[in-house]
Amino acid sequence: MIEKINETEIIENWDRRDIFSVRILALYKAYGLKYPFAVFYIQKIDGNITALIGKLDGDYTISANENADTEEIAHFLLVAGYSSVLCDSSLYLFPKYDEGIIMKSSRKIEYTLGDCTVDEYPKLMDLYNFIDYNSQDFKAWYVDISHRIRHGTAKAYTLNKDGIVVSSGILSSIIDGYSILSAVRTENEYRNCGFGSSLVSYICGDVNGIIYLMRDEGMNESFYNRLGFSDIGKWRMYK
């Protein structure tokens, strides 16, 4: 049975800390149970919680264990309607999907900034323009990321050289010693100069615990390997 969460202790008792749980729990910490656009569900089988589901607008994230009822989850999503569903690649829901690699690190790598500086509170409009989101509406992105930053579940960074942003990164979810790194980008003319490596190393050293990231298959593996990340599985996105 899949049911909407209305009590705080239910979600806080979920003890998995995979990348999907971290996304859901950080979303919960930022928004709680009082907003209609941020909703949380559990699947129960024989009285045991088998899946945790978080929804922000039409985007779902699912963390499920080996006992989850996949058919029930797929039916629930079809009835509810969705824009996207992010989950582990072991969770087969629908025929069409994209996949990529999950990486993980708890290592701290030394870095040098040289004549660059890190801005831990960049202007979000500048960051949005630098990252160059293709289909993401600025207003929706700004409202969400600024809300998360204010509630300590996200943090944004830029690396600046001579007053110019050359590299970026965002910890888009932060909860209980776990973080998710995203939006890592270096301006084309500054690539292969160590700027991206310096900023990612700085970010990893700025937080304690485990850092996850999702990358496209065949992309940036050696870059993140050098920075202490290793492949641990695959993510799957249904749209």
Coordinates of N, CA, C and O in Angstrom, one line a residue, residues 68-214:
A68 N 10.4 -4.0 -2.3 CA 9.4 -3.1 -2.8 C 8.5 -3.7 -3.9 O 9.0 -4.5 -4.7
D69 N 7.3 -3.3 -4.0 CA 6.4 -3.8 -5.0 C 6.4 -2.8 -6.2 O 5.8 -1.7 -6.2
T70 N 7.2 -3.2 -7.2 CA 7.5 -2.3 -8.4 C 6.2 -2.0 -9.2 O 6.0 -0.9 -9.6
E71 N 5.4 -3.0 -9.3 CA 4.1 -2.9 -10.1 C 3.2 -1.9 -9.4 O 2.6 -1.0 -10.1
E72 N 3.1 -1.9 -8.1 CA 2.3 -0.9 -7.4 C 2.8 0.5 -7.6 O 2.1 1.4 -7.8
I73 N 4.2 0.6 -7.5 CA 4.8 2.0 -7.6 C 4.5 2.5 -9.0 O 4.1 3.7 -9.2
A74 N 4.6 1.6 -10.1 CA 4.4 2.1 -11.5 C 2.9 2.5 -11.6 O 2.6 3.5 -12.3
H75 N 2.0 1.7 -11.1 CA 0.6 2.1 -11.2 C 0.3 3.4 -10.5 O -0.4 4.2 -11.0
F76 N 0.9 3.6 -9.3 CA 0.7 4.8 -8.5 C 1.2 6.0 -9.4 O 0.5 7.1 -9.4
L77 N 2.3 5.9 -10.0 CA 2.8 7.0 -10.8 C 2.0 7.3 -12.0 O 1.8 8.5 -12.4
L78 N 1.5 6.3 -12.7 CA 0.6 6.5 -13.8 C -0.7 7.2 -13.4 O -1.2 8.1 -14.1
V79 N -1.2 6.8 -12.3 CA -2.5 7.4 -11.8 C -2.2 8.9 -11.4 O -3.0 9.8 -11.7
A80 N -1.1 9.1 -10.6 CA -0.8 10.4 -10.1 C -0.4 11.4 -11.2 O -0.6 12.6 -11.2
G81 N 0.3 10.8 -12.2 CA 0.9 11.7 -13.3 C 2.3 12.2 -12.8 O 2.5 12.5 -11.6
Y82 N 3.2 12.3 -13.7 CA 4.6 12.7 -13.4 C 5.2 13.4 -14.5 O 4.9 13.1 -15.7
S83 N 6.2 14.3 -14.2 CA 7.1 14.8 -15.2 C 8.3 14.0 -15.4 O 8.8 13.8 -16.5
S84 N 8.9 13.6 -14.2 CA 10.0 12.7 -14.2 C 10.0 11.8 -13.0 O 9.4 12.2 -12.0
V85 N 10.8 10.7 -13.1 CA 10.9 9.8 -11.9 C 12.4 9.4 -11.9 O 12.9 8.8 -12.8
L86 N 13.1 9.7 -10.8 CA 14.5 9.3 -10.6 C 14.6 8.2 -9.6 O 14.0 8.3 -8.5
C87 N 15.3 7.2 -9.9 CA 15.4 6.0 -9.0 C 16.7 5.2 -9.3 O 17.4 5.5 -10.3
D88 N 16.9 4.2 -8.6 CA 18.0 3.3 -8.9 C 17.7 2.5 -10.1 O 16.5 2.2 -10.4
S89 N 18.7 2.0 -10.9 CA 18.5 1.3 -12.1 C 17.8 0.0 -11.9 O 17.3 -0.6 -12.9
S90 N 17.9 -0.5 -10.7 CA 17.2 -1.8 -10.4 C 15.7 -1.8 -10.4 O 15.0 -2.8 -10.4
L91 N 15.2 -0.5 -10.3 CA 13.7 -0.4 -10.2 C 13.2 -0.1 -11.6 O 13.2 1.0 -12.2
Y92 N 12.7 -1.2 -12.3 CA 12.1 -1.1 -13.6 C 10.6 -0.7 -13.5 O 9.8 -1.5 -13.0
L93 N 10.3 0.4 -14.1 CA 8.9 0.9 -14.0 C 8.2 1.0 -15.3 O 7.1 0.5 -15.5
F94 N 8.9 1.6 -16.3 CA 8.4 1.8 -17.6 C 9.4 1.5 -18.7 O 10.6 1.4 -18.4
P95 N 9.0 1.3 -19.9 CA 10.0 0.8 -21.0 C 11.0 1.9 -21.3 O 12.2 1.5 -21.7
K96 N 10.7 3.2 -21.3 CA 11.6 4.2 -21.8 C 12.3 5.0 -20.6 O 11.6 5.4 -19.7
Y97 N 13.6 5.1 -20.7 CA 14.3 5.8 -19.6 C 15.7 6.1 -20.1 O 16.2 5.6 -21.1
D98 N 16.3 7.0 -19.3 CA 17.8 7.3 -19.5 C 18.5 6.8 -18.2 O 17.9 6.7 -17.1
E99 N 19.8 6.5 -18.4 CA 20.6 6.0 -17.3 C 21.9 6.7 -17.3 O 22.4 7.2 -18.3
G100 N 22.5 6.6 -16.1 CA 23.9 7.2 -15.9 C 24.5 6.5 -14.7 O 23.9 5.6 -14.1
I101 N 25.6 7.1 -14.3 CA 26.4 6.5 -13.2 C 26.3 7.3 -11.9 O 26.3 8.5 -11.9
I102 N 26.2 6.6 -10.8 CA 26.3 7.2 -9.5 C 27.7 7.0 -8.9 O 28.3 6.0 -9.0
M103 N 28.2 8.1 -8.4 CA 29.6 8.1 -7.8 C 29.5 8.5 -6.4 O 28.6 9.2 -6.0
K104 N 30.5 8.1 -5.6 CA 30.5 8.4 -4.2 C 31.9 8.7 -3.7 O 32.9 8.0 -4.2
S105 N 32.1 9.6 -2.8 CA 33.4 9.8 -2.2 C 33.3 10.3 -0.8 O 32.3 11.0 -0.4
S106 N 34.2 10.0 0.1 CA 34.3 10.6 1.4 C 35.8 11.1 1.6 O 36.1 11.5 2.7
R107 N 36.6 11.1 0.5 CA 37.9 11.6 0.6 C 38.1 13.1 0.5 O 37.2 13.7 -0.1
K108 N 39.1 13.6 1.2 CA 39.4 15.0 1.0 C 40.7 15.2 0.3 O 41.7 14.6 0.7
I109 N 40.6 15.9 -0.8 CA 41.8 16.0 -1.7 C 42.4 17.4 -1.6 O 41.6 18.4 -1.5
E110 N 43.7 17.5 -1.4 CA 44.3 18.9 -1.3 C 44.1 19.7 -2.6 O 44.0 19.1 -3.7
Y111 N 44.0 20.9 -2.5 CA 43.7 21.8 -3.6 C 44.5 23.1 -3.5 O 44.9 23.5 -2.4
T112 N 44.7 23.8 -4.6 CA 45.3 25.1 -4.6 C 44.4 26.0 -5.4 O 44.0 25.6 -6.5
L113 N 44.2 27.2 -4.9 CA 43.3 28.1 -5.6 C 44.1 29.1 -6.4 O 43.6 29.8 -7.2
G114 N 45.4 29.2 -6.1 CA 46.3 30.2 -6.8 C 45.7 31.6 -6.6 O 45.5 32.1 -5.5
D115 N 45.5 32.3 -7.7 CA 45.0 33.7 -7.6 C 43.5 33.7 -7.8 O 42.9 34.8 -8.0
C116 N 42.8 32.6 -7.5 CA 41.4 32.5 -7.6 C 40.8 32.6 -6.2 O 41.5 32.3 -5.2
T117 N 39.5 32.9 -6.1 CA 38.8 32.9 -4.9 C 37.5 32.1 -5.0 O 36.9 32.1 -6.1
V118 N 37.0 31.6 -3.9 CA 35.8 30.8 -3.9 C 34.7 31.7 -3.3 O 34.9 32.3 -2.2
D119 N 33.6 31.9 -4.0 CA 32.5 32.6 -3.4 C 31.4 31.6 -3.0 O 30.9 30.9 -3.8
E120 N 31.2 31.5 -1.7 CA 30.2 30.5 -1.2 C 28.8 31.1 -1.1 O 27.9 30.4 -0.7
Y121 N 28.6 32.4 -1.5 CA 27.3 33.0 -1.6 C 27.2 33.8 -2.9 O 27.0 35.0 -2.9
P122 N 27.3 33.1 -4.0 CA 27.3 33.8 -5.3 C 25.9 34.3 -5.6 O 24.9 33.8 -5.0
K123 N 25.8 35.3 -6.4 CA 24.5 35.8 -6.9 C 23.8 34.7 -7.7 O 24.4 34.2 -8.7
L124 N 22.6 34.3 -7.3 CA 22.0 33.2 -8.0 C 21.7 33.5 -9.4 O 21.7 32.5 -10.3
M125 N 21.4 34.7 -9.8 CA 21.1 35.0 -11.2 C 22.4 34.7 -12.1 O 22.4 34.1 -13.1
D126 N 23.6 35.2 -11.5 CA 24.8 34.9 -12.2 C 25.1 33.4 -12.3 O 25.6 32.9 -13.3
L127 N 24.8 32.7 -11.2 CA 25.1 31.3 -11.2 C 24.2 30.6 -12.2 O 24.6 29.7 -13.0
Y128 N 22.9 30.9 -12.3 CA 22.0 30.3 -13.2 C 22.4 30.6 -14.6 O 22.4 29.7 -15.5
N129 N 22.9 31.8 -15.0 CA 23.3 32.1 -16.3 C 24.6 31.3 -16.6 O 24.8 30.9 -17.8
F130 N 25.5 31.2 -15.6 CA 26.7 30.5 -15.9 C 26.5 29.0 -16.1 O 27.1 28.4 -17.0
I131 N 25.7 28.4 -15.3 CA 25.4 27.0 -15.5 C 24.7 26.7 -16.8 O 24.8 25.6 -17.4
D132 N 23.9 27.7 -17.3 CA 23.2 27.6 -18.6 C 22.2 26.5 -18.6 O 22.3 25.6 -19.5
Y133 N 21.3 26.5 -17.7 CA 20.2 25.5 -17.7 C 19.4 25.7 -19.0 O 18.9 26.8 -19.4
N134 N 19.1 24.6 -19.7 CA 18.5 24.7 -21.0 C 17.0 24.8 -20.9 O 16.3 25.7 -21.5
S135 N 16.3 24.0 -20.0 CA 14.9 24.0 -20.0 C 14.3 24.4 -18.6 O 13.1 24.4 -18.4
Q136 N 15.2 24.7 -17.6 CA 14.8 25.0 -16.3 C 14.3 26.5 -16.2 O 15.1 27.4 -16.5
D137 N 13.1 26.7 -15.8 CA 12.6 28.1 -15.6 C 13.4 28.7 -14.4 O 13.5 28.2 -13.4
F138 N 13.8 30.0 -14.7 CA 14.7 30.6 -13.7 C 13.9 30.9 -12.4 O 14.4 30.6 -11.3
K139 N 12.7 31.4 -12.5 CA 11.9 31.7 -11.3 C 11.8 30.5 -10.4 O 12.0 30.5 -9.2
A140 N 11.4 29.3 -11.0 CA 11.2 28.1 -10.2 C 12.5 27.6 -9.6 O 12.5 27.2 -8.4
W141 N 13.6 27.7 -10.4 CA 14.9 27.3 -9.9 C 15.3 28.2 -8.8 O 15.8 27.7 -7.7
Y142 N 15.2 29.5 -8.9 CA 15.6 30.5 -7.9 C 14.9 30.3 -6.6 O 15.5 30.2 -5.5
V143 N 13.5 30.1 -6.7 CA 12.7 30.0 -5.5 C 13.2 28.7 -4.7 O 13.3 28.7 -3.5
D144 N 13.4 27.6 -5.5 CA 13.7 26.3 -4.8 C 15.1 26.4 -4.2 O 15.3 26.1 -3.1
I145 N 16.1 26.8 -5.0 CA 17.5 26.7 -4.5 C 17.7 27.7 -3.4 O 18.4 27.4 -2.4
S146 N 17.1 28.9 -3.5 CA 17.3 29.9 -2.4 C 16.6 29.4 -1.1 O 17.1 29.6 0.0
H147 N 15.5 28.7 -1.2 CA 14.8 28.2 -0.1 C 15.6 27.1 0.6 O 15.8 27.0 1.8
R148 N 16.2 26.2 -0.2 CA 17.1 25.1 0.3 C 18.3 25.7 1.0 O 18.7 25.2 2.0
I149 N 18.9 26.7 0.4 CA 20.1 27.3 1.0 C 19.8 27.9 2.3 O 20.5 27.8 3.3
R150 N 18.6 28.6 2.4 CA 18.2 29.2 3.7 C 18.0 28.2 4.8 O 18.2 28.4 6.0
H151 N 17.6 27.0 4.4 CA 17.3 25.9 5.3 C 18.4 24.9 5.5 O 18.2 23.9 6.1
G152 N 19.6 25.3 5.0 CA 20.8 24.5 5.2 C 20.8 23.1 4.5 O 21.6 22.3 4.9
T153 N 20.0 23.0 3.5 CA 20.0 21.7 2.7 C 20.6 21.9 1.3 O 20.5 20.9 0.5
A154 N 21.2 23.0 1.0 CA 21.9 23.2 -0.2 C 22.9 24.3 0.0 O 22.8 25.1 0.9
K155 N 23.9 24.3 -0.9 CA 25.0 25.3 -0.9 C 25.5 25.5 -2.3 O 25.8 24.5 -3.0
A156 N 25.8 26.8 -2.6 CA 26.3 27.1 -4.0 C 27.7 27.6 -3.9 O 28.0 28.3 -2.9
Y157 N 28.5 27.4 -4.9 CA 29.8 27.8 -5.0 C 30.2 28.3 -6.4 O 29.8 27.7 -7.4
T158 N 31.0 29.3 -6.5 CA 31.7 29.6 -7.7 C 33.2 29.9 -7.5 O 33.6 30.3 -6.4
L159 N 34.0 29.6 -8.5 CA 35.4 29.9 -8.4 C 35.6 31.1 -9.3 O 35.2 31.1 -10.5
N160 N 36.2 32.2 -8.8 CA 36.3 33.4 -9.5 C 37.8 33.8 -9.8 O 38.6 33.6 -8.8
K161 N 38.1 34.2 -10.9 CA 39.4 34.7 -11.3 C 39.3 36.1 -11.9 O 38.6 36.3 -12.9
D162 N 40.0 37.0 -11.2 CA 39.9 38.4 -11.7 C 38.5 38.9 -11.8 O 38.1 39.6 -12.7
G163 N 37.7 38.5 -10.9 CA 36.3 38.9 -10.8 C 35.4 38.2 -11.8 O 34.2 38.6 -11.9
I164 N 35.9 37.2 -12.5 CA 35.1 36.5 -13.5 C 34.8 35.0 -13.0 O 35.8 34.4 -12.5
V165 N 33.6 34.6 -13.1 CA 33.3 33.2 -12.7 C 33.9 32.2 -13.7 O 33.6 32.3 -14.9
V166 N 34.7 31.3 -13.3 CA 35.3 30.4 -14.2 C 34.8 28.9 -13.9 O 34.9 28.1 -14.8
S167 N 34.3 28.7 -12.7 CA 33.8 27.3 -12.5 C 32.7 27.4 -11.4 O 32.7 28.3 -10.6
S168 N 31.8 26.4 -11.4 CA 30.7 26.4 -10.5 C 30.5 25.0 -9.9 O 30.9 24.0 -10.5
G169 N 29.7 24.9 -8.8 CA 29.3 23.7 -8.3 C 28.2 23.9 -7.2 O 28.2 25.0 -6.6
I170 N 27.3 23.0 -7.1 CA 26.2 23.2 -6.1 C 26.1 21.9 -5.3 O 26.0 20.8 -5.9
L171 N 26.0 22.0 -4.0 CA 25.6 20.8 -3.2 C 24.0 21.0 -3.1 O 23.5 21.8 -2.3
S172 N 23.3 20.3 -4.0 CA 21.9 20.5 -4.1 C 21.1 19.8 -3.0 O 19.9 20.1 -2.8
S173 N 21.7 18.8 -2.3 CA 21.0 18.2 -1.2 C 22.0 17.9 -0.1 O 23.1 17.4 -0.4
I174 N 21.7 18.4 1.1 CA 22.6 18.2 2.3 C 21.8 17.7 3.4 O 20.8 18.3 3.8
I175 N 22.1 16.5 4.0 CA 21.4 16.0 5.2 C 22.2 15.0 5.9 O 22.8 14.1 5.3
D176 N 22.3 15.1 7.2 CA 22.9 14.1 8.1 C 24.3 13.6 7.6 O 24.6 12.4 7.7
G177 N 25.2 14.5 7.2 CA 26.5 14.1 6.8 C 26.5 13.5 5.4 O 27.6 12.9 5.0
Y178 N 25.5 13.7 4.6 CA 25.5 13.2 3.2 C 25.1 14.4 2.3 O 24.3 15.3 2.7
S179 N 25.8 14.5 1.1 CA 25.5 15.6 0.2 C 25.5 15.1 -1.2 O 26.0 14.0 -1.5
I180 N 24.9 15.8 -2.1 CA 24.8 15.5 -3.5 C 25.4 16.7 -4.3 O 24.9 17.8 -4.2
L181 N 26.5 16.4 -5.0 CA 27.1 17.4 -5.8 C 26.5 17.5 -7.2 O 26.3 16.5 -7.9
S182 N 26.2 18.7 -7.7 CA 25.6 18.9 -9.0 C 26.1 20.2 -9.6 O 26.8 21.0 -9.0
A183 N 25.7 20.4 -10.9 CA 25.9 21.7 -11.6 C 27.4 22.1 -11.6 O 27.8 23.2 -11.5
V184 N 28.3 21.1 -11.8 CA 29.7 21.3 -11.9 C 30.0 21.7 -13.3 O 29.7 21.0 -14.3
R185 N 30.5 22.9 -13.5 CA 30.8 23.4 -14.8 C 32.0 24.3 -14.8 O 32.2 25.1 -13.8
T186 N 32.8 24.3 -15.8 CA 33.9 25.2 -16.0 C 33.8 25.9 -17.4 O 33.5 25.2 -18.4
E187 N 34.0 27.2 -17.4 CA 33.9 27.9 -18.7 C 34.9 27.3 -19.7 O 36.0 27.0 -19.3
N188 N 34.4 27.2 -20.9 CA 35.2 26.5 -22.0 C 36.7 27.0 -22.0 O 37.6 26.2 -22.1
E189 N 36.9 28.3 -22.0 CA 38.3 28.8 -22.2 C 39.1 28.5 -21.0 O 40.4 28.7 -21.1
Y190 N 38.6 28.1 -19.9 CA 39.3 27.9 -18.7 C 39.5 26.4 -18.3 O 40.0 26.0 -17.3
R191 N 39.0 25.5 -19.2 CA 39.1 24.1 -19.0 C 40.5 23.6 -19.2 O 41.3 24.2 -19.8
N192 N 40.7 22.4 -18.5 CA 42.0 21.8 -18.5 C 43.1 22.6 -17.9 O 44.3 22.5 -18.2
C193 N 42.7 23.5 -17.0 CA 43.7 24.4 -16.3 C 43.7 24.1 -14.8 O 44.3 24.8 -14.0
G194 N 42.8 23.1 -14.3 CA 42.8 22.8 -12.9 C 41.7 23.5 -12.1 O 41.6 23.3 -10.9
F195 N 41.0 24.4 -12.7 CA 40.0 25.2 -12.0 C 38.9 24.3 -11.5 O 38.4 24.4 -10.3
G196 N 38.3 23.5 -12.3 CA 37.2 22.6 -11.9 C 37.7 21.7 -10.8 O 36.9 21.5 -9.8
S197 N 38.9 21.1 -10.9 CA 39.4 20.2 -9.9 C 39.6 20.9 -8.6 O 39.2 20.4 -7.5
S198 N 40.1 22.1 -8.6 CA 40.3 22.9 -7.4 C 38.9 23.2 -6.7 O 38.8 23.1 -5.5
L199 N 37.9 23.6 -7.5 CA 36.6 23.9 -6.9 C 36.0 22.7 -6.3 O 35.4 22.7 -5.2
V200 N 36.0 21.6 -7.0 CA 35.3 20.3 -6.5 C 36.0 19.9 -5.3 O 35.4 19.5 -4.3
S201 N 37.4 19.9 -5.2 CA 38.1 19.5 -4.1 C 37.8 20.4 -2.9 O 37.7 20.0 -1.7
Y202 N 37.7 21.7 -3.2 CA 37.3 22.7 -2.1 C 35.9 22.3 -1.6 O 35.7 22.3 -0.3
I203 N 34.9 22.1 -2.4 CA 33.6 21.7 -2.0 C 33.6 20.5 -1.1 O 32.9 20.4 -0.1
C204 N 34.3 19.5 -1.6 CA 34.4 18.2 -0.8 C 35.0 18.4 0.5 O 34.6 17.7 1.5
G205 N 35.9 19.3 0.6 CA 36.5 19.6 1.9 C 35.7 20.5 2.8 O 36.0 20.7 4.0
D206 N 34.7 21.1 2.2 CA 33.8 22.1 3.0 C 32.7 21.4 3.8 O 32.1 22.0 4.6
V207 N 32.5 20.1 3.5 CA 31.4 19.4 4.2 C 32.0 18.0 4.7 O 33.0 17.5 4.2
N208 N 31.4 17.5 5.7 CA 31.8 16.2 6.3 C 31.0 15.1 5.7 O 29.8 15.3 5.4
G209 N 31.5 13.9 5.7 CA 30.8 12.7 5.3 C 30.8 12.4 3.9 O 31.8 12.6 3.2
I210 N 29.8 11.8 3.4 CA 29.7 11.2 2.1 C 29.2 12.2 1.0 O 28.2 12.9 1.3
I211 N 29.8 12.3 -0.1 CA 29.3 13.1 -1.2 C 28.9 12.2 -2.4 O 29.8 11.4 -2.8
Y212 N 27.7 12.3 -2.9 CA 27.3 11.6 -4.1 C 27.3 12.5 -5.3 O 27.2 13.7 -5.1
L213 N 27.3 11.9 -6.5 CA 27.0 12.7 -7.7 C 26.5 11.8 -8.7 O 26.7 10.5 -8.7
M214 N 25.8 12.3 -9.7 CA 25.3 11.6 -10.9 C 25.9 12.1 -12.1 O 26.0 13.3 -12.3

